[in-house]
Short mmCIF file of C-alpha atoms in Angstrom, two decimals:
data_model
loop_
_atom_site.label_atom_id
_atom_site.label_comp_id
_atom_site.label_asym_id
_atom_site.label_seq_id
_atom_site.Cartn_x
_atom_site.Cartn_y
_atom_site.Cartn_z
CA MET A 1 64.61 -3.94 171.43
CA GLU A 2 61.62 -6.59 171.76
CA PRO A 3 59.32 -4.30 174.12
CA ILE A 4 59.17 -7.14 176.64
CA LEU A 5 62.67 -7.70 176.95
CA GLU A 6 62.90 -4.77 177.75
CA GLU A 7 60.06 -4.84 180.10
CA ILE A 8 61.44 -7.91 181.94
CA LEU A 9 65.35 -5.71 181.88
CA THR A 10 63.66 -2.60 183.46
CA LEU A 11 61.62 -5.06 186.34
CA THR A 12 65.23 -6.60 186.76
CA LYS A 13 67.09 -3.13 186.84
CA LYS A 14 64.88 -1.55 189.45
CA LYS A 15 64.85 -5.14 191.32
CA MET A 16 69.19 -5.64 191.30
CA HIS A 17 68.54 -1.76 192.56
CA GLU A 18 66.95 -2.38 195.33
CA GLN A 19 68.19 -5.41 196.42
CA GLY A 20 71.85 -4.10 195.74
CA ALA A 21 72.49 -7.23 193.94
CA PHE A 22 75.73 -6.38 190.53
CA GLY A 23 77.12 -9.32 190.30
CA ARG A 24 76.34 -11.43 187.35
CA ASP A 25 74.71 -14.36 188.89
CA GLU A 26 72.59 -12.16 191.10
CA TYR A 27 71.58 -10.81 187.40
CA LYS A 28 70.85 -14.23 186.38
CA ASN A 29 68.36 -15.28 189.32
CA LEU A 30 67.02 -11.68 188.84
CA ILE A 31 65.83 -12.12 184.97
CA MET A 32 64.70 -16.20 185.82
CA GLU A 33 62.81 -14.64 188.80
CA THR A 34 61.61 -11.46 186.17
CA ILE A 35 60.12 -14.22 183.49
CA ASP A 36 58.69 -16.59 186.03
CA TYR A 37 56.68 -13.94 186.98
CA PHE A 38 55.96 -12.78 183.11
CA LEU A 39 54.93 -16.44 183.14
CA SER A 40 52.71 -16.08 185.51
CA LYS A 41 51.16 -13.20 184.74
CA GLY A 42 50.77 -13.94 181.03
CA LYS A 43 52.82 -11.60 179.73
CA LEU A 44 55.18 -14.44 178.90
CA THR A 45 53.84 -18.56 177.71
CA ASP A 46 55.64 -21.50 177.08
CA ASP A 47 55.21 -20.63 173.50
CA ASP A 48 57.72 -18.23 173.20
CA ASN A 49 61.23 -18.26 172.92
CA LEU A 50 62.23 -18.55 176.68
CA THR A 51 65.86 -19.81 176.17
CA PHE A 52 65.83 -16.40 173.25
CA ILE A 53 64.33 -13.99 175.40
CA GLU A 54 66.71 -15.08 178.60
CA ASP A 55 70.32 -15.31 176.41
CA ARG A 56 69.40 -11.67 174.81
CA LEU A 57 68.67 -10.39 178.93
CA LEU A 58 71.91 -12.66 179.83
CA ASP A 59 73.96 -11.40 177.34
CA MET A 60 73.03 -6.99 178.22
CA TYR A 61 74.29 -7.81 181.56
CA ASN A 62 78.27 -6.49 180.79
CA MET A 63 75.80 -3.11 179.73
CA VAL A 64 73.60 -3.17 182.90
CA ARG A 65 76.53 -2.82 185.28
CA ASP A 66 77.54 -0.20 183.04
CA GLU A 67 74.53 1.62 183.68
CA MET A 68 74.28 1.21 187.42
CA GLY A 69 77.61 2.61 187.60
CA GLU A 70 78.47 -0.51 189.47
CA ASP A 71 81.46 -3.37 189.59
CA GLU A 72 81.61 -6.93 189.14
#
């Protein structure tokens, strides 16, 4: 996995755990929040393929949910 995807995923999982937010909608919202955070910090730019990044991370939802031991 690309390093930036791993960073976003790690922070998203941390937020999920802290907020007890394990549903698909919450996961998507936390991904968007994390991407926005990375944009504001300059780790991502509008030149990055943000749609690809978002789609890749959304596709990982079932794996993340299983890893965290939560049901949808």
